[in-house]
mmCIF file of C-alpha atoms in Angstrom:
data_model
loop_
_atom_site.group_PDB
_atom_site.id
_atom_site.type_symbol
_atom_site.label_atom_id
_atom_site.label_comp_id
_atom_site.label_asym_id
_atom_site.label_seq_id
_atom_site.Cartn_x
_atom_site.Cartn_y
_atom_site.Cartn_z
ATOM 1 C CA MET A 7 0.000 0.000 0.000
ATOM 2 C CA ARG A 8 2.891 2.382 0.717
ATOM 3 C CA GLU A 9 4.269 1.737 -2.762
ATOM 4 C CA ARG A 10 0.890 2.779 -4.162
ATOM 5 C CA GLY A 11 0.836 5.970 -2.104
ATOM 6 C CA PHE A 12 -1.309 4.907 0.855
ATOM 7 C CA GLN A 13 -0.830 3.922 4.472
ATOM 8 C CA MET A 14 -1.923 0.696 6.143
ATOM 9 C CA TRP A 15 -1.649 -0.504 9.726
ATOM 10 C CA ILE A 16 -1.529 -4.126 10.858
ATOM 11 C CA THR A 17 -4.379 -4.932 13.243
ATOM 12 C CA PRO A 18 -5.213 -8.236 14.982
ATOM 13 C CA ARG A 19 -7.794 -10.446 13.303
ATOM 14 C CA ARG A 20 -9.274 -11.320 16.718
ATOM 15 C CA PRO A 21 -8.837 -8.237 18.885
ATOM 16 C CA ILE A 22 -11.148 -9.608 21.620
ATOM 17 C CA LEU A 23 -9.741 -13.021 22.442
ATOM 18 C CA GLN A 24 -12.600 -13.988 24.783
ATOM 19 C CA ASP A 25 -15.253 -13.341 22.123
ATOM 20 C CA ARG A 26 -16.839 -16.492 20.732
ATOM 21 C CA ASP A 27 -19.029 -17.679 17.928
ATOM 22 C CA LEU A 28 -21.940 -19.672 19.370
ATOM 23 C CA PRO A 29 -23.688 -21.375 16.427
ATOM 24 C CA TYR A 30 -25.403 -24.033 18.538
ATOM 25 C CA GLY A 31 -25.741 -22.268 21.880
ATOM 26 C CA LEU A 32 -23.758 -22.142 25.096
ATOM 27 C CA HIS A 33 -22.083 -25.269 26.439
ATOM 28 C CA ASP A 34 -19.239 -23.797 28.520
ATOM 29 C CA ALA A 35 -20.258 -23.139 32.122
ATOM 30 C CA ARG A 36 -17.081 -21.273 33.050
ATOM 31 C CA TRP A 37 -17.318 -18.916 30.064
ATOM 32 C CA ALA A 38 -21.022 -18.300 30.712
ATOM 33 C CA SER A 39 -20.379 -17.500 34.387
ATOM 34 C CA VAL A 40 -18.044 -14.666 33.359
ATOM 35 C CA HIS A 41 -19.419 -13.399 30.040
ATOM 36 C CA GLY A 42 -23.053 -14.509 30.003
ATOM 37 C CA TYR A 43 -23.917 -14.418 26.309
ATOM 38 C CA GLY A 44 -21.149 -11.963 25.464
ATOM 39 C CA SER A 45 -23.343 -8.868 25.310
ATOM 40 C CA ALA A 46 -20.503 -6.661 26.580
ATOM 41 C CA PHE A 47 -18.463 -7.559 23.486
ATOM 42 C CA ILE A 48 -20.865 -5.587 21.277
ATOM 43 C CA ALA A 49 -19.733 -2.262 22.726
ATOM 44 C CA GLN A 50 -16.112 -3.385 22.678
ATOM 45 C CA ARG A 51 -16.316 -4.348 19.001
ATOM 46 C CA GLU A 52 -17.890 -1.001 18.128
ATOM 47 C CA LYS A 53 -15.215 0.879 20.072
ATOM 48 C CA LEU A 54 -12.486 -1.022 18.245
ATOM 49 C CA ARG A 55 -14.177 -0.383 14.909
ATOM 50 C CA LYS A 56 -14.297 3.353 15.514
ATOM 51 C CA SER A 57 -10.688 3.491 16.720
ATOM 52 C CA ASP A 58 -9.339 1.301 13.908
ATOM 53 C CA PRO A 59 -6.433 3.287 12.398
ATOM 54 C CA ASN A 60 -7.158 2.087 8.869
ATOM 55 C CA ARG A 61 -10.808 3.124 9.061
ATOM 56 C CA ARG A 62 -9.906 6.500 10.519
ATOM 57 C CA TYR A 63 -7.266 7.012 7.839
ATOM 58 C CA PHE A 64 -9.663 6.199 5.005
ATOM 59 C CA THR A 65 -12.154 8.765 6.303
ATOM 60 C CA THR A 66 -9.504 11.503 5.973
ATOM 61 C CA LEU A 67 -9.059 10.826 2.266
ATOM 62 C CA SER A 68 -10.903 12.670 -0.459
ATOM 63 C CA ALA A 69 -13.569 10.717 -2.359
ATOM 64 C CA GLY A 70 -11.193 10.162 -5.283
ATOM 65 C CA ASP A 71 -8.275 9.073 -3.111
ATOM 66 C CA ARG A 72 -10.565 6.821 -1.085
ATOM 67 C CA GLN A 73 -11.650 4.990 -4.241
ATOM 68 C CA ARG A 74 -8.043 4.675 -5.389
ATOM 69 C CA ALA A 75 -7.100 3.304 -1.962
ATOM 70 C CA VAL A 76 -9.913 0.735 -2.137
ATOM 71 C CA ASP A 77 -8.760 -0.250 -5.637
ATOM 72 C CA ALA A 78 -5.179 -0.554 -4.372
ATOM 73 C CA LEU A 79 -6.282 -2.776 -1.520
ATOM 74 C CA HIS A 80 -8.920 -4.976 -3.147
ATOM 75 C CA GLY A 81 -8.235 -4.669 -6.882
ATOM 76 C CA ARG A 82 -9.767 -2.815 -9.796
ATOM 77 C CA THR A 83 -12.748 -3.687 -11.943
ATOM 78 C CA ARG A 84 -10.598 -3.888 -15.057
ATOM 79 C CA ALA A 85 -8.451 -6.610 -13.504
ATOM 80 C CA GLU A 86 -9.035 -10.295 -14.162
ATOM 81 C CA ARG A 87 -11.865 -11.663 -12.056
ATOM 82 C CA LEU A 88 -11.470 -14.977 -10.252
ATOM 83 C CA GLU A 89 -14.702 -16.891 -9.755
ATOM 84 C CA VAL A 90 -15.718 -20.088 -8.015
ATOM 85 C CA VAL A 91 -19.073 -21.849 -7.840
ATOM 86 C CA THR A 92 -19.691 -23.024 -4.277
ATOM 87 C CA PRO A 93 -21.389 -26.337 -3.369
ATOM 88 C CA THR A 94 -24.592 -24.345 -2.791
ATOM 89 C CA GLY A 95 -24.551 -23.106 -6.383
ATOM 90 C CA MET A 96 -23.560 -19.529 -5.568
ATOM 91 C CA THR A 97 -20.893 -17.847 -7.694
ATOM 92 C CA VAL A 98 -18.322 -15.920 -5.650
ATOM 93 C CA GLY A 99 -15.749 -13.677 -7.292
ATOM 94 C CA ARG A 100 -12.850 -11.354 -6.608
ATOM 95 C CA PHE A 101 -10.225 -9.422 -8.558
ATOM 96 C CA ASP A 102 -6.755 -10.828 -8.973
ATOM 97 C CA ASP A 103 -4.839 -7.589 -8.417
ATOM 98 C CA GLY A 104 -4.564 -5.263 -5.437
ATOM 99 C CA CYS A 105 -2.418 -5.552 -2.340
ATOM 100 C CA THR A 106 -4.575 -8.200 -0.677
ATOM 101 C CA ALA A 107 -4.284 -10.448 -3.720
ATOM 102 C CA GLU A 108 -0.563 -9.739 -3.992
ATOM 103 C CA ALA A 109 0.016 -10.681 -0.358
ATOM 104 C CA GLN A 110 -2.013 -13.882 -0.695
ATOM 105 C CA ARG A 111 -0.203 -14.782 -3.905
ATOM 106 C CA GLN A 112 3.126 -14.319 -2.125
ATOM 107 C CA LEU A 113 2.013 -16.479 0.808
ATOM 108 C CA TYR A 114 0.025 -19.204 -0.933
ATOM 109 C CA GLY A 115 1.827 -19.291 -4.261
ATOM 110 C CA ASP A 116 -1.297 -19.968 -6.315
ATOM 111 C CA LEU A 117 -3.899 -17.251 -5.762
ATOM 112 C CA ARG A 118 -6.595 -18.942 -7.834
ATOM 113 C CA ALA A 119 -6.172 -22.242 -5.988
ATOM 114 C CA TRP A 120 -6.247 -20.529 -2.590
ATOM 115 C CA PHE A 121 -9.327 -18.483 -3.437
ATOM 116 C CA THR A 122 -11.105 -21.598 -4.675
ATOM 117 C CA VAL A 123 -10.409 -23.936 -1.767
ATOM 118 C CA SER A 124 -10.773 -21.295 0.961
ATOM 119 C CA THR A 125 -14.113 -20.133 -0.448
ATOM 120 C CA VAL A 126 -15.444 -23.678 -0.858
ATOM 121 C CA ALA A 127 -14.232 -24.717 2.605
ATOM 122 C CA ARG A 128 -15.910 -21.697 4.202
ATOM 123 C CA THR A 129 -19.165 -22.491 2.408
ATOM 124 C CA LEU A 130 -18.992 -26.122 3.501
ATOM 125 C CA ASP A 131 -18.454 -25.050 7.102
ATOM 126 C CA GLU A 132 -21.583 -22.889 6.965
ATOM 127 C CA GLN A 133 -23.460 -25.733 5.303
ATOM 128 C CA ARG A 134 -22.418 -28.158 8.057
ATOM 129 C CA ARG A 135 -23.815 -25.850 10.708
ATOM 130 C CA ARG A 136 -27.137 -25.592 8.892
ATOM 131 C CA GLN A 137 -27.316 -29.367 8.624
ATOM 132 C CA VAL A 138 -26.813 -29.724 12.370
ATOM 133 C CA ILE A 139 -29.488 -27.138 13.196
ATOM 134 C CA ASN A 140 -31.984 -28.697 10.754
ATOM 135 C CA ASP A 141 -31.428 -32.259 11.965
ATOM 136 C CA ARG A 142 -34.443 -33.792 13.720
ATOM 137 C CA ALA A 143 -32.325 -34.961 16.630
ATOM 138 C CA PHE A 144 -31.192 -31.380 17.215
ATOM 139 C CA THR A 145 -34.676 -29.864 16.994
ATOM 140 C CA LYS A 146 -36.014 -32.547 19.348
ATOM 141 C CA ALA A 147 -33.230 -31.865 21.858
ATOM 142 C CA VAL A 148 -33.938 -28.128 21.626
ATOM 143 C CA GLY A 149 -37.593 -28.786 22.508
ATOM 144 C CA THR A 150 -36.551 -30.735 25.592
ATOM 145 C CA TRP A 151 -34.072 -27.994 26.467
ATOM 146 C CA SER A 152 -36.822 -25.372 26.201
ATOM 147 C CA HIS A 153 -38.964 -27.332 28.674
ATOM 148 C CA CYS A 154 -36.008 -27.573 31.062
ATOM 149 C CA MET A 155 -35.483 -23.816 30.859
ATOM 150 C CA LYS A 156 -39.170 -23.138 31.483
ATOM 151 C CA GLU A 157 -39.029 -25.193 34.674
ATOM 152 C CA ARG A 158 -36.322 -22.794 35.845
ATOM 153 C CA GLY A 159 -38.330 -19.708 35.008
ATOM 154 C CA PHE A 160 -36.836 -18.918 31.581
ATOM 155 C CA THR A 161 -39.236 -18.997 28.632
ATOM 156 C CA TYR A 162 -37.247 -19.423 25.430
ATOM 157 C CA ASP A 163 -37.927 -21.653 22.437
ATOM 158 C CA SER A 164 -34.260 -22.038 21.524
ATOM 159 C CA PRO A 165 -30.732 -21.095 22.632
ATOM 160 C CA GLY A 166 -30.638 -18.556 19.807
ATOM 161 C CA GLN A 167 -33.728 -16.826 21.156
ATOM 162 C CA ALA A 168 -32.245 -16.698 24.651
ATOM 163 C CA ARG A 169 -29.027 -15.160 23.388
ATOM 164 C CA ALA A 170 -30.861 -12.618 21.217
ATOM 165 C CA ALA A 171 -32.733 -11.360 24.284
ATOM 166 C CA PHE A 172 -29.477 -10.012 25.668
ATOM 167 C CA MET A 173 -27.615 -9.180 22.465
ATOM 168 C CA ASN A 174 -30.237 -6.829 20.994
ATOM 169 C CA ASP A 175 -30.110 -4.042 23.554
ATOM 170 C CA GLY A 176 -28.151 -1.613 21.396
ATOM 171 C CA GLY A 177 -24.689 -2.648 22.540
ATOM 172 C CA THR A 178 -24.601 -0.450 25.635
ATOM 173 C CA ARG A 179 -23.440 -3.000 28.184
ATOM 174 C CA THR A 180 -19.923 -2.829 29.586
ATOM 175 C CA ALA A 181 -20.453 -6.050 31.552
ATOM 176 C CA PRO A 182 -23.136 -8.745 31.580
ATOM 177 C CA GLY A 183 -25.949 -8.215 34.070
ATOM 178 C CA ARG A 184 -27.041 -10.702 36.697
ATOM 179 C CA LYS A 185 -30.050 -11.847 34.683
ATOM 180 C CA GLU A 186 -27.846 -12.549 31.678
ATOM 181 C CA ILE A 187 -25.420 -14.571 33.774
ATOM 182 C CA ARG A 188 -28.259 -16.535 35.405
ATOM 183 C CA THR A 189 -29.914 -17.246 32.068
ATOM 184 C CA ALA A 190 -26.656 -18.295 30.422
ATOM 185 C CA ALA A 191 -25.834 -20.585 33.351
ATOM 186 C CA ALA A 192 -29.295 -22.163 33.132
ATOM 187 C CA GLU A 193 -28.841 -22.685 29.397
ATOM 188 C CA VAL A 194 -25.588 -24.572 29.916
ATOM 189 C CA ARG A 195 -27.103 -26.649 32.724
ATOM 190 C CA CYS A 196 -30.160 -27.568 30.659
ATOM 191 C CA ALA A 197 -28.007 -28.339 27.620
ATOM 192 C CA ASP A 198 -26.157 -30.892 29.763
ATOM 193 C CA LEU A 199 -29.223 -32.328 31.493
ATOM 194 C CA THR A 200 -31.317 -32.748 28.323
ATOM 195 C CA GLY A 201 -28.501 -34.060 26.150
ATOM 196 C CA LEU A 202 -28.583 -31.055 23.824
ATOM 197 C CA ALA A 203 -24.858 -30.453 24.257
ATOM 198 C CA ALA A 204 -24.007 -34.103 23.584
ATOM 199 C CA THR A 205 -26.394 -34.285 20.620
ATOM 200 C CA THR A 206 -24.839 -31.168 19.130
ATOM 201 C CA ARG A 207 -21.320 -32.567 19.424
ATOM 202 C CA LEU A 208 -22.323 -35.860 17.811
ATOM 203 C CA LEU A 209 -24.166 -34.179 14.943
ATOM 204 C CA ASP A 210 -21.352 -31.716 14.326
ATOM 205 C CA GLU A 211 -18.892 -34.607 14.140
ATOM 206 C CA LYS A 212 -21.211 -36.639 11.893
ATOM 207 C CA TYR A 213 -21.788 -33.887 9.360
ATOM 208 C CA GLY A 214 -18.181 -32.763 9.658
ATOM 209 C CA ASP A 215 -16.935 -36.247 8.775
ATOM 210 C CA ARG A 216 -19.381 -36.504 5.868
ATOM 211 C CA THR A 217 -18.293 -33.122 4.544
ATOM 212 C CA ARG A 218 -14.596 -33.948 4.740
ATOM 213 C CA ASP A 219 -15.124 -37.348 3.108
ATOM 214 C CA ALA A 220 -17.144 -35.835 0.260
ATOM 215 C CA HIS A 221 -14.709 -32.964 -0.312
ATOM 216 C CA ARG A 222 -11.427 -34.460 0.816
ATOM 217 C CA SER A 223 -9.458 -32.993 -2.082
ATOM 218 C CA VAL A 224 -10.583 -29.462 -1.143
ATOM 219 C CA PHE A 225 -9.561 -29.785 2.500
ATOM 220 C CA ASN A 226 -6.286 -31.537 1.631
ATOM 221 C CA LYS A 227 -5.397 -28.799 -0.838
ATOM 222 C CA LYS A 228 -6.308 -26.066 1.648
ATOM 223 C CA SER A 229 -4.200 -27.714 4.349
ATOM 224 C CA GLN A 230 -1.207 -28.014 2.026
ATOM 225 C CA LEU A 231 -1.466 -24.400 0.895
ATOM 226 C CA GLU A 232 -1.675 -23.242 4.514
ATOM 227 C CA LYS A 233 1.341 -25.348 5.451
ATOM 228 C CA ASP A 234 3.367 -23.914 2.558
ATOM 229 C CA ALA A 235 2.205 -20.393 3.449
ATOM 230 C CA LEU A 236 3.443 -20.818 7.016
ATOM 231 C CA THR A 237 6.865 -21.824 5.716
ATOM 232 C CA ARG A 238 6.981 -18.775 3.435
ATOM 233 C CA ALA A 239 5.792 -16.477 6.211
ATOM 234 C CA ARG A 240 8.528 -17.668 8.547
ATOM 235 C CA ALA A 241 11.126 -17.113 5.846
ATOM 236 C CA LEU A 242 9.848 -13.575 5.252
ATOM 237 C CA VAL A 243 9.950 -12.744 8.974
ATOM 238 C CA GLU A 244 13.430 -14.196 9.386
ATOM 239 C CA SER A 245 14.709 -12.265 6.380
ATOM 240 C CA GLY A 246 13.538 -9.037 7.960
#
């Protein structure tokens, strides 16, 4: 980016290490006892977004320079477009120039191959999660979980509904409240008692194994490219 006349700062990909993705609900009692559903992370994420040096820098640029900076980072429309059709039938594309593409080409060697396998793998991961959630065993376990929660004074049809009750307050919390902690703790307890947690683990493993077996070449290629990229990255760091 400097060579193209712009600045860029390196920022961590996961600035809040305690933050978690909870696709199937809460199953960690210790985490829930401290963070509840993670409502306090909303304000933290927004604060980090506003203080991000790259975002702040881009806002200081004129409209023309901002577009040129975006083109420098992500590529230009007149560049060659890489496209891949995902297992769901969706076509995903990107440009093959720009600093992001250049960096990935330097790390992974074959930009087209990396874009293909990383995009397909990400789609398959999302697909696996949907398969788990739509499985009859999961929906049945969620129904039993809901009854368990109701016996404890919490009326929620699903873990997602319980979490949404505390995550949709505008992101003003700096720490989880007592009700959030109590509800999250009850969710974990009921997930254990009703078998929801165990059912989720089994289904995630089942669909994960099926996905890897059906698309083994994709995951093998992705793993090899990542391994080679790590070797190249170490060499670049060591060379200064």
